[in-house]
N, CA, C and O atoms as a DFTB+ gen file, in Angstrom:
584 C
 N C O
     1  1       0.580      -0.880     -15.183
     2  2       1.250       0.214     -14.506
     3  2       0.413       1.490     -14.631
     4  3       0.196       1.855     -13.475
     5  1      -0.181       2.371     -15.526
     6  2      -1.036       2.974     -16.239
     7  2      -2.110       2.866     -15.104
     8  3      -2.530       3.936     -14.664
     9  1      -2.503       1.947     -14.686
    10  2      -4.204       1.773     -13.856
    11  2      -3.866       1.603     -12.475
    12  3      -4.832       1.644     -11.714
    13  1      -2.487       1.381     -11.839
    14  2      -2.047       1.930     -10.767
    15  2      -1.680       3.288     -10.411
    16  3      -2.236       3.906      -9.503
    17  1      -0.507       3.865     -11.308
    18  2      -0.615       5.397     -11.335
    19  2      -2.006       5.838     -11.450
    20  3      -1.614       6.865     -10.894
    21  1      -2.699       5.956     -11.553
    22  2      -4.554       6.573     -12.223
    23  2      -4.792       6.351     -10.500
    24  3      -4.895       7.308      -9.732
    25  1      -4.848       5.098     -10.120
    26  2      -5.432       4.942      -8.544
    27  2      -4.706       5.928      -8.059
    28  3      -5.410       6.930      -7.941
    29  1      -3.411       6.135      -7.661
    30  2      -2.328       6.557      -6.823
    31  2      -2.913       7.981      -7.028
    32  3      -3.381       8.655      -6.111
    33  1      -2.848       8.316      -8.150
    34  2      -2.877      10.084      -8.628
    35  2      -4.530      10.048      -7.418
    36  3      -4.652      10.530      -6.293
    37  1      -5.522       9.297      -8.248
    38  2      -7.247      10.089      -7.884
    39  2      -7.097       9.406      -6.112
    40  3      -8.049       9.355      -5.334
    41  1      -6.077       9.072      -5.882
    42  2      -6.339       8.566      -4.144
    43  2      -5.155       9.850      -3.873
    44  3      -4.221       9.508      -3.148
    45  1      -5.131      10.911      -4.260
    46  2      -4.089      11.755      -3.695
    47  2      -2.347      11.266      -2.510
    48  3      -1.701      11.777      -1.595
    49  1      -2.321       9.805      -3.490
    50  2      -1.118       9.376      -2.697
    51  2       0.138      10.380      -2.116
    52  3       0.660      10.325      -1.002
    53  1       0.401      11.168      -3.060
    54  2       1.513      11.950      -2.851
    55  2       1.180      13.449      -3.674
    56  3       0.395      13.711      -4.585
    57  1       2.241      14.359      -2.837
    58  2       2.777      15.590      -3.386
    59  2       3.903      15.890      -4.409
    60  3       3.993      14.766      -4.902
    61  1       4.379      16.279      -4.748
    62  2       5.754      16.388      -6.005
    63  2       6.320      17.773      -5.044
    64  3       5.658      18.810      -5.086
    65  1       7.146      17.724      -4.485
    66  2       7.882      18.083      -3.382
    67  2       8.892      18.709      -3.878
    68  3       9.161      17.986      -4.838
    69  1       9.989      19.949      -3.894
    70  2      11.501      19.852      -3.907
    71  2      12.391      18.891      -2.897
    72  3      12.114      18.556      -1.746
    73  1      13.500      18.570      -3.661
    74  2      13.795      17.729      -2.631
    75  2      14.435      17.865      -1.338
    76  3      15.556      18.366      -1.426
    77  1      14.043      17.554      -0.104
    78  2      14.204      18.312       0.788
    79  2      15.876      17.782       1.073
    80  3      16.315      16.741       0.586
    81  1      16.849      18.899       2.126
    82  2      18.461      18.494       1.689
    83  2      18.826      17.396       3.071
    84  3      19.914      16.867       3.298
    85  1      17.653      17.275       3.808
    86  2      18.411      16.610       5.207
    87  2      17.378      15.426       5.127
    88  3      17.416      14.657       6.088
    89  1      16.486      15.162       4.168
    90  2      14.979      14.252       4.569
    91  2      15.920      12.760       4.001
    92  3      16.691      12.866       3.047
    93  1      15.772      11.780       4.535
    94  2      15.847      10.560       4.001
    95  2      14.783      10.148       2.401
    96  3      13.621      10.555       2.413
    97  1      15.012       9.790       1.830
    98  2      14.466       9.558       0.547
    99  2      14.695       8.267       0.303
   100  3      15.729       7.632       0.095
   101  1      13.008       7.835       0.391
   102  2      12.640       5.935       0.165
   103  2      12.724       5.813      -1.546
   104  3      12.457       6.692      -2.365
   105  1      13.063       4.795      -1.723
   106  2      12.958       4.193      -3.311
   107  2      12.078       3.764      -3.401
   108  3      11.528       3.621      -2.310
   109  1      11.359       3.305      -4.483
   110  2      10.363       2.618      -5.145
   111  2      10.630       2.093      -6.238
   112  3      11.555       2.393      -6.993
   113  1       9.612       1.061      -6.410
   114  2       9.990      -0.285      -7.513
   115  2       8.512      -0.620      -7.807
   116  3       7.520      -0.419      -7.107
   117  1       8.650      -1.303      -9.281
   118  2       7.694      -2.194      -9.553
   119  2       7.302      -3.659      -9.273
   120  3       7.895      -4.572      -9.848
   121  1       6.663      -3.808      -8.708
   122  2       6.463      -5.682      -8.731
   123  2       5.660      -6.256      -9.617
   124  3       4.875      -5.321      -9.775
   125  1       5.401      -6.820     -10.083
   126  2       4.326      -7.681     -11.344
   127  2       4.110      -8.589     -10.850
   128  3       5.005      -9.053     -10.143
   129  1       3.028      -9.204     -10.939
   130  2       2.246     -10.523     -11.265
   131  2       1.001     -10.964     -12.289
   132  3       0.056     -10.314     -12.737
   133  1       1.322     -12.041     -12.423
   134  2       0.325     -12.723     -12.950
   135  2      -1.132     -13.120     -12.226
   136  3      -1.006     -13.988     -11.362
   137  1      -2.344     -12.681     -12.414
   138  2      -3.313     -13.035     -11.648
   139  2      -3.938     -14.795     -12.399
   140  3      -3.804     -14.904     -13.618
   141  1      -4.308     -15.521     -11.941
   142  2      -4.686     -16.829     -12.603
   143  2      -6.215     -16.905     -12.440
   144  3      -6.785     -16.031     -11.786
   145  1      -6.799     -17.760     -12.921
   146  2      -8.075     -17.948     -13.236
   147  2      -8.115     -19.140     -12.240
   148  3      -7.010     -19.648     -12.052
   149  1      -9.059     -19.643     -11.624
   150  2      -9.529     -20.918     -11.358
   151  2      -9.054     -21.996     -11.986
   152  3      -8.378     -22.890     -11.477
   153  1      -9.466     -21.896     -13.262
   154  2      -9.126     -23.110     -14.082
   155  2      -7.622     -22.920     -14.554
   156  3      -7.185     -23.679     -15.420
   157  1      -7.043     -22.204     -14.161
   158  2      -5.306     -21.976     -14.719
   159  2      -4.815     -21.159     -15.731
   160  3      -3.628     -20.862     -15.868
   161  1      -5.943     -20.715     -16.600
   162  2      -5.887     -19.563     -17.321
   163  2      -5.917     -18.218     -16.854
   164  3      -6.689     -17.825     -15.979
   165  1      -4.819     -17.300     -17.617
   166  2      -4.472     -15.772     -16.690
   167  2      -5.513     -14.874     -17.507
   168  3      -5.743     -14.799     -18.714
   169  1      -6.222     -14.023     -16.064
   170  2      -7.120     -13.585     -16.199
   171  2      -6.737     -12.181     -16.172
   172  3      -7.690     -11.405     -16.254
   173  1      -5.133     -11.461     -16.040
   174  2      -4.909     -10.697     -16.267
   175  2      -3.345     -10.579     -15.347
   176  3      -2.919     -11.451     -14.590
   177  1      -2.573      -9.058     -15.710
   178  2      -1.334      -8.824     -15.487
   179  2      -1.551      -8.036     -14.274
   180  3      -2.696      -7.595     -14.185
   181  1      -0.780      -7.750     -13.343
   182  2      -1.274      -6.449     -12.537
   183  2      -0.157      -6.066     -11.758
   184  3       0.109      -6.756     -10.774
   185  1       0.660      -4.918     -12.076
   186  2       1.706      -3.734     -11.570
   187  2       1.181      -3.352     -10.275
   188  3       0.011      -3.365      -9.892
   189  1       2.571      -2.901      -9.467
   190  2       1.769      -2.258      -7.919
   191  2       3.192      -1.798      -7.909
   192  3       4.233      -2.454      -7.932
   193  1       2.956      -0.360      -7.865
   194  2       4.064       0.043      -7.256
   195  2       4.739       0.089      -5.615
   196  3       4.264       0.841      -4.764
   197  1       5.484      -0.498      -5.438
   198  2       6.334      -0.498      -3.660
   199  2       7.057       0.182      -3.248
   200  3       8.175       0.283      -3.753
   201  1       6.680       0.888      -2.187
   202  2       7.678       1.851      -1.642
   203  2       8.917       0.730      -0.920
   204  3       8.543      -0.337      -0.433
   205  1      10.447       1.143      -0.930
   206  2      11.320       0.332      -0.782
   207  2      11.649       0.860       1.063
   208  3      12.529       1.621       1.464
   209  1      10.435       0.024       1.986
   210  2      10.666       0.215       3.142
   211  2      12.104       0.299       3.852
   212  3      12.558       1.188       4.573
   213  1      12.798      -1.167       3.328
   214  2      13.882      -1.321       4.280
   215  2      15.027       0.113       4.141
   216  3      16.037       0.193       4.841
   217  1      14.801       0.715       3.552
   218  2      15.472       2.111       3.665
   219  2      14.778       3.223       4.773
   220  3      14.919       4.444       4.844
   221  1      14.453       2.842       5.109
   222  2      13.586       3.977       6.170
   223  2      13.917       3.394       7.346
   224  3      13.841       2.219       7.708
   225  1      14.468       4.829       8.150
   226  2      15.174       4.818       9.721
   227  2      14.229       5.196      10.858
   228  3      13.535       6.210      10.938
   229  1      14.328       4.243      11.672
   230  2      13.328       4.610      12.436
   231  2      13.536       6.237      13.323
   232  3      14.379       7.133      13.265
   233  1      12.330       6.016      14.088
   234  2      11.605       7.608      14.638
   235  2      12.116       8.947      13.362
   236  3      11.934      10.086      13.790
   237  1      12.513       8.890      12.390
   238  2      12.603       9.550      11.256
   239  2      11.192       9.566      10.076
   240  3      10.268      10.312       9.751
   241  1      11.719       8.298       9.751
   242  2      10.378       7.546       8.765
   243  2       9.260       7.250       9.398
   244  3       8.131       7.465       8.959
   245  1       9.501       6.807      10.327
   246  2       8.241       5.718      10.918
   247  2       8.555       5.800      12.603
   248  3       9.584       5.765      13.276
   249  1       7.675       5.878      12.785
   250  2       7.690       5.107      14.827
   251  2       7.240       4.327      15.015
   252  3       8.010       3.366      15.024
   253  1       5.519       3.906      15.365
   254  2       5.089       3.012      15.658
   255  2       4.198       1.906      14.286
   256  3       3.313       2.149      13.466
   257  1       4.948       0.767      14.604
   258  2       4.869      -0.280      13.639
   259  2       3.867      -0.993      14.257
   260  3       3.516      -0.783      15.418
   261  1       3.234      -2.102      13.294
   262  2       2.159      -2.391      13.692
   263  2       1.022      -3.455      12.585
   264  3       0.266      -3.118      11.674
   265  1       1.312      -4.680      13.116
   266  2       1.010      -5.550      11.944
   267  2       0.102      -6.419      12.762
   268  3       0.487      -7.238      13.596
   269  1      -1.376      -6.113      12.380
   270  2      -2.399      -6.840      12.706
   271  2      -2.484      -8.619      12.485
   272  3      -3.045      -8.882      11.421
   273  1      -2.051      -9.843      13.256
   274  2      -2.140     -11.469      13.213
   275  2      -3.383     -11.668      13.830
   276  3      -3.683     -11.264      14.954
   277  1      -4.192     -12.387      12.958
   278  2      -4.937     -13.291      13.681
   279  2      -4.221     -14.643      13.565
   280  3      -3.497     -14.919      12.609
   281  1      -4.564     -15.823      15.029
   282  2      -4.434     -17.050      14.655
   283  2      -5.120     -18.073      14.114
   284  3      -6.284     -18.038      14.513
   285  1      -4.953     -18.790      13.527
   286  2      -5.574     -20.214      13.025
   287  2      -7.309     -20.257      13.780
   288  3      -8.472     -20.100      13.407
   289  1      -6.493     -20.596      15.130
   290  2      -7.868     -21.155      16.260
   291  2      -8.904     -20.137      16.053
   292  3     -10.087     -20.450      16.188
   293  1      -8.540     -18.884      15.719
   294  2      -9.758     -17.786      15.932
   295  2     -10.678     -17.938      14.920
   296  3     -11.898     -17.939      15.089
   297  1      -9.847     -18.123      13.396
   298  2     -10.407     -18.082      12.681
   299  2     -11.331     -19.968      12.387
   300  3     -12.330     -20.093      11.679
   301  1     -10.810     -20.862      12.953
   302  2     -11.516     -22.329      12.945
   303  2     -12.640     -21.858      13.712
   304  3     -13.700     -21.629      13.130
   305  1     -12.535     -21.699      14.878
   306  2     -13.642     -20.702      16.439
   307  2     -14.844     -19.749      14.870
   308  3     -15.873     -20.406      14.708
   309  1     -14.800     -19.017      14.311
   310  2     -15.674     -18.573      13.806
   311  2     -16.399     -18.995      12.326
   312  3     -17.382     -18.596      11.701
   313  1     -15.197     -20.181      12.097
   314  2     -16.187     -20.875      10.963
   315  2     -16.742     -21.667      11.568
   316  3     -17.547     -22.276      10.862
   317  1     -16.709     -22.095      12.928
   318  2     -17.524     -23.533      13.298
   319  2     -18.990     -23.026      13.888
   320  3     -20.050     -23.651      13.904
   321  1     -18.618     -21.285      14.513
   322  2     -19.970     -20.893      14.827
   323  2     -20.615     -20.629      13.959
   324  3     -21.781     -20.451      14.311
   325  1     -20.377     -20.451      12.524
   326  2     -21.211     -19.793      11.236
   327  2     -21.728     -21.011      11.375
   328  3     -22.813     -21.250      11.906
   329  1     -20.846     -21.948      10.827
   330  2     -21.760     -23.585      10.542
   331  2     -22.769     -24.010      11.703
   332  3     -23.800     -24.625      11.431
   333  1     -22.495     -23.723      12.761
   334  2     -23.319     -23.954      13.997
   335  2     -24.445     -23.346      13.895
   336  3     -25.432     -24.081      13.904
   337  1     -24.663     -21.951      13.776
   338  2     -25.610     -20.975      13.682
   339  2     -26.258     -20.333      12.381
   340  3     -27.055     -19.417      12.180
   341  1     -25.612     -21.154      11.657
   342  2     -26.379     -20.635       9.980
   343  2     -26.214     -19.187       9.870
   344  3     -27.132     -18.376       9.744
   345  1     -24.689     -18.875       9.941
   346  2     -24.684     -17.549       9.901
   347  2     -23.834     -17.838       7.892
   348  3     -23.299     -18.795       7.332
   349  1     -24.142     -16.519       7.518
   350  2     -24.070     -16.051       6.028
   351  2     -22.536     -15.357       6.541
   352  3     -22.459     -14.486       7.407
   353  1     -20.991     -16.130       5.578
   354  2     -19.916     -15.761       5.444
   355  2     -20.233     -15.145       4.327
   356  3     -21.104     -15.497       3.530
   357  1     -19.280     -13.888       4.228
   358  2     -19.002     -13.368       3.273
   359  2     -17.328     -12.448       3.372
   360  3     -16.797     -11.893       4.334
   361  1     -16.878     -12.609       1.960
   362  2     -15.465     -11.988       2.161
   363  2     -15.079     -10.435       1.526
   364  3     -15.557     -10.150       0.428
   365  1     -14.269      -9.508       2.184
   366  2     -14.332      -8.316       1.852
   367  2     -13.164      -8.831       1.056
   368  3     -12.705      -9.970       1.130
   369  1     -12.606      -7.545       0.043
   370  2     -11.670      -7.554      -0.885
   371  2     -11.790      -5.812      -1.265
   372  3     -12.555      -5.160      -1.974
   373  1     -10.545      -5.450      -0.345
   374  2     -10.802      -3.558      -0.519
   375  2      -9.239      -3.607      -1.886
   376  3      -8.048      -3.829      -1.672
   377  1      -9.810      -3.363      -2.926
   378  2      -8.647      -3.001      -3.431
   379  2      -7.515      -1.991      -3.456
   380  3      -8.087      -0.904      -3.368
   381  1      -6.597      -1.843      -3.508
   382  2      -5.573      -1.054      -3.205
   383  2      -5.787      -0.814      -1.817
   384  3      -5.958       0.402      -1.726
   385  1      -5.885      -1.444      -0.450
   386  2      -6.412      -1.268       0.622
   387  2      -5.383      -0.350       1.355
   388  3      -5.750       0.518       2.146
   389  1      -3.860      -0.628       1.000
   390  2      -3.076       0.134       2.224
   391  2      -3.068       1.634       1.479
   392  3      -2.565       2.635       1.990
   393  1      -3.697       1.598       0.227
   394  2      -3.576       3.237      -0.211
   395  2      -4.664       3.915       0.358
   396  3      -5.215       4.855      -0.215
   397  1      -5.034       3.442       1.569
   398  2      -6.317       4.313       2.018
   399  2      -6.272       4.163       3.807
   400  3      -7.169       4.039       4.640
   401  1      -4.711       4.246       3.915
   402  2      -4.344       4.848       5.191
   403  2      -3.659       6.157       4.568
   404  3      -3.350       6.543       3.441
   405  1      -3.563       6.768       6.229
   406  2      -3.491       8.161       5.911
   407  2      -1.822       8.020       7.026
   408  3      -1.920       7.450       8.113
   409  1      -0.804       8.444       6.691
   410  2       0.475       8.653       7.461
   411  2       0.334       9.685       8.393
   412  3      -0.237      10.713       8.028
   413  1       0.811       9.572       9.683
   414  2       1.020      10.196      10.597
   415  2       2.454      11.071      10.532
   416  3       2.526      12.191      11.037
   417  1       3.727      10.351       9.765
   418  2       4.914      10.959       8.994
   419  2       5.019      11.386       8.359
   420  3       4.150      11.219       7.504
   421  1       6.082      12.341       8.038
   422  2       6.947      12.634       6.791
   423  2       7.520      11.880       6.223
   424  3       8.545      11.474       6.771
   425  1       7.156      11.306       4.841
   426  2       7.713      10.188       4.545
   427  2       8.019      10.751       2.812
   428  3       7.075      11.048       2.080
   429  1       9.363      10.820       2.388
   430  2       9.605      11.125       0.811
   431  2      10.145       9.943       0.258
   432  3      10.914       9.169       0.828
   433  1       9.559       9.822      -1.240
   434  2      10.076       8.517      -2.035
   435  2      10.286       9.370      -3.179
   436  3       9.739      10.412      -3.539
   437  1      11.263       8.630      -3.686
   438  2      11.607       9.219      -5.397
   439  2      10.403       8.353      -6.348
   440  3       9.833       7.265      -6.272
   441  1      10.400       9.539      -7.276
   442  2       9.640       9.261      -8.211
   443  2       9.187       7.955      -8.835
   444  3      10.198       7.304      -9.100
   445  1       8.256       7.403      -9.127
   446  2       8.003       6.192      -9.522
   447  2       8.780       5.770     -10.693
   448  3       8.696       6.571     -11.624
   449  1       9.498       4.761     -10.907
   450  2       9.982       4.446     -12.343
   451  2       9.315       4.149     -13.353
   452  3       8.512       3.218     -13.398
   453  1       9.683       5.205     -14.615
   454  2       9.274       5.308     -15.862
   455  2       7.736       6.411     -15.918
   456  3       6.933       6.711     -16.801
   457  1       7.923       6.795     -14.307
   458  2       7.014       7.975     -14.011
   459  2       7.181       9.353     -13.680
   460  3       6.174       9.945     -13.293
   461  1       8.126       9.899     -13.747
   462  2       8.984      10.731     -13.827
   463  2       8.682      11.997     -14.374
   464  3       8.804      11.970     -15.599
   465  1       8.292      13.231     -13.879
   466  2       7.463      14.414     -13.980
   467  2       8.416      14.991     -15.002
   468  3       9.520      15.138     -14.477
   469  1       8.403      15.333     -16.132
   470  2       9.183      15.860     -17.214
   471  2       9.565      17.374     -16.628
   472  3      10.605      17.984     -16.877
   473  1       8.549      17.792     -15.853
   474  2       8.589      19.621     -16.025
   475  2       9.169      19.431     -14.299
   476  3       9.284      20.449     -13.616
   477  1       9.441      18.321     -13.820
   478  2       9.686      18.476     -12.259
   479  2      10.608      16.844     -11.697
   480  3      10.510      16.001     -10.806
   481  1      11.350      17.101     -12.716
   482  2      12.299      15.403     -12.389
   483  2      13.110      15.718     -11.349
   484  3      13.595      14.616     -11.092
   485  1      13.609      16.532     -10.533
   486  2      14.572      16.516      -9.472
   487  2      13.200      16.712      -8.016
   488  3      13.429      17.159      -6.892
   489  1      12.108      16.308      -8.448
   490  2      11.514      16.887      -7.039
   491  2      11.020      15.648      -7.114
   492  3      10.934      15.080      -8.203
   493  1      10.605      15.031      -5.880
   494  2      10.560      13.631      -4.537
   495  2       9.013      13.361      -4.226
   496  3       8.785      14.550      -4.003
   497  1       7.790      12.768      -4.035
   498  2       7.216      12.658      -3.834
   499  2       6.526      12.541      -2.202
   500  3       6.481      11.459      -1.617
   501  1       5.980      13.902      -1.559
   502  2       5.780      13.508       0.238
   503  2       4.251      13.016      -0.211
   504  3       3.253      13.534      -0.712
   505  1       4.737      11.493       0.348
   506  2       3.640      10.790       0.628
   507  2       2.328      11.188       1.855
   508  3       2.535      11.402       3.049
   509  1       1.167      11.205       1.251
   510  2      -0.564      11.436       2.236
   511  2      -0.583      10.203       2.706
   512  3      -0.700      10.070       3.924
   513  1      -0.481       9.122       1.927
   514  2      -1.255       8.117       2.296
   515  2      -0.188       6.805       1.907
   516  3       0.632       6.682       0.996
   517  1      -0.523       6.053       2.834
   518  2       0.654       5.041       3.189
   519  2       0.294       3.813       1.256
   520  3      -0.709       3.644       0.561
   521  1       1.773       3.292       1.168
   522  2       2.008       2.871       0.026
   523  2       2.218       1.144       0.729
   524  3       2.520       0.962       1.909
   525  1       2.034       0.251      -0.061
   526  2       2.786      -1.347       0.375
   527  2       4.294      -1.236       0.141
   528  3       4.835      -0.867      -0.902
   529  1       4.880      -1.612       1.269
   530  2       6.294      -1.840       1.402
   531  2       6.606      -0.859       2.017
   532  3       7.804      -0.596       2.125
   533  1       5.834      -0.203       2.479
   534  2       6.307       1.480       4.092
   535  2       5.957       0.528       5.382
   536  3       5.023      -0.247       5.587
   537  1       6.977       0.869       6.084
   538  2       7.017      -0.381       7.517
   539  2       5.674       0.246       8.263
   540  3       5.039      -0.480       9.028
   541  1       5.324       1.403       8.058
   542  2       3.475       1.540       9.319
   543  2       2.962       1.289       8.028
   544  3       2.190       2.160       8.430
   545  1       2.631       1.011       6.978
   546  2       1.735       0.719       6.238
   547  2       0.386      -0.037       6.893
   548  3      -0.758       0.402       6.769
   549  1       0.768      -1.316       7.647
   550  2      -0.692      -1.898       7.918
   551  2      -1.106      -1.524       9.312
   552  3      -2.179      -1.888       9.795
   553  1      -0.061      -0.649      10.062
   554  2      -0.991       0.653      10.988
   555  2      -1.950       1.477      10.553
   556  3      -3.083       1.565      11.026
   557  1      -1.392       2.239       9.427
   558  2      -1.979       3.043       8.609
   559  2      -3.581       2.623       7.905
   560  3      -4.651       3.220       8.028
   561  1      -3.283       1.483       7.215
   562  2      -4.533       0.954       7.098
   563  2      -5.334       0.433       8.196
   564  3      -6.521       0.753       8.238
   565  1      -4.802      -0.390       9.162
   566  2      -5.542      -0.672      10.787
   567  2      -6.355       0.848      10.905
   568  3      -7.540       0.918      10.580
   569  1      -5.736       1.841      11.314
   570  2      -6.022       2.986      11.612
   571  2      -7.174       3.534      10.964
   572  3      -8.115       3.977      11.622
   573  1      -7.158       3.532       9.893
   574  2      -8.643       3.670       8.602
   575  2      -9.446       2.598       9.075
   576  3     -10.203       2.783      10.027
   577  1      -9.369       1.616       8.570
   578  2     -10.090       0.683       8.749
   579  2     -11.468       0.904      10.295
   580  3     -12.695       0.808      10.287
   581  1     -10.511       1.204      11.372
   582  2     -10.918       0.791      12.534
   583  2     -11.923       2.210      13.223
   584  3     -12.448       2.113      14.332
């Protein structure tokens, strides 16, 4: 949890806001997992904090949604030309990737749990940059990305 907050803070995720009296206010939660090793041994723990989308009303929170699918065939179609053409695969892995879209909204979440500003506990966090579990999240990142 510790090495997510640290990302969140130095990626300027959010502001510490008063809380505004008419704004909708998203929740947030922790999720955990276990990362595994190849061979079945855990190679470590890893916290991510989630903004709790399904609370967010549309053209308020969010407008345009937007979730990038590729299909199957496209992706068979470009491993058969690598193998065909001796082309060199290689795989990206952007960590914390949707924390590096930037929101087009006003979007407030309460404070992270067990993160909680001692000198500023009644004030809300306005999110810069889109969090996992905000419904434009993988606009947001599309949008960077592209």
């Amino acid at each position: 949890m510790q090495e997510e907050i640290k990302a969140l803070i130095q990626n300027r995720t959010w502001d510490l806001v008063p809380r505004p009296p008419t704004a909708n206010i998203v929740g947030s939660k922790w999720v955990f997992k276990t990362k595994m090793k190849e061979d079945g041994t855990i190679d470590r723990y890893k916290a991510r904090l989630v903004a709790q989308g399904f609370s967010q009303i549309p053209s308020l929170d969010f407008g345009e949604i937007f979730n990038p699918v590729i299909k199957h065939i496209m992706i068979k179609l470009i491993l058969s030309l690598a193998v065909a053409l001796g082309w060199t695969m290689r795989q990206l892995d952007v960590k914390n990737a949707f924390l590096h879209g930037f929101l087009k909204e006003e979007v407030f979440m309460e404070q992270p749990p067990g993160f909680i500003n001692e000198d500023l506990p009644n004030h809300v966090c306005k999110l810069n940059c889109s969090l996992y579990g905000l419904k434009q999240a993988p606009r947001a990142w599309f949008d960077r990305l592209s």
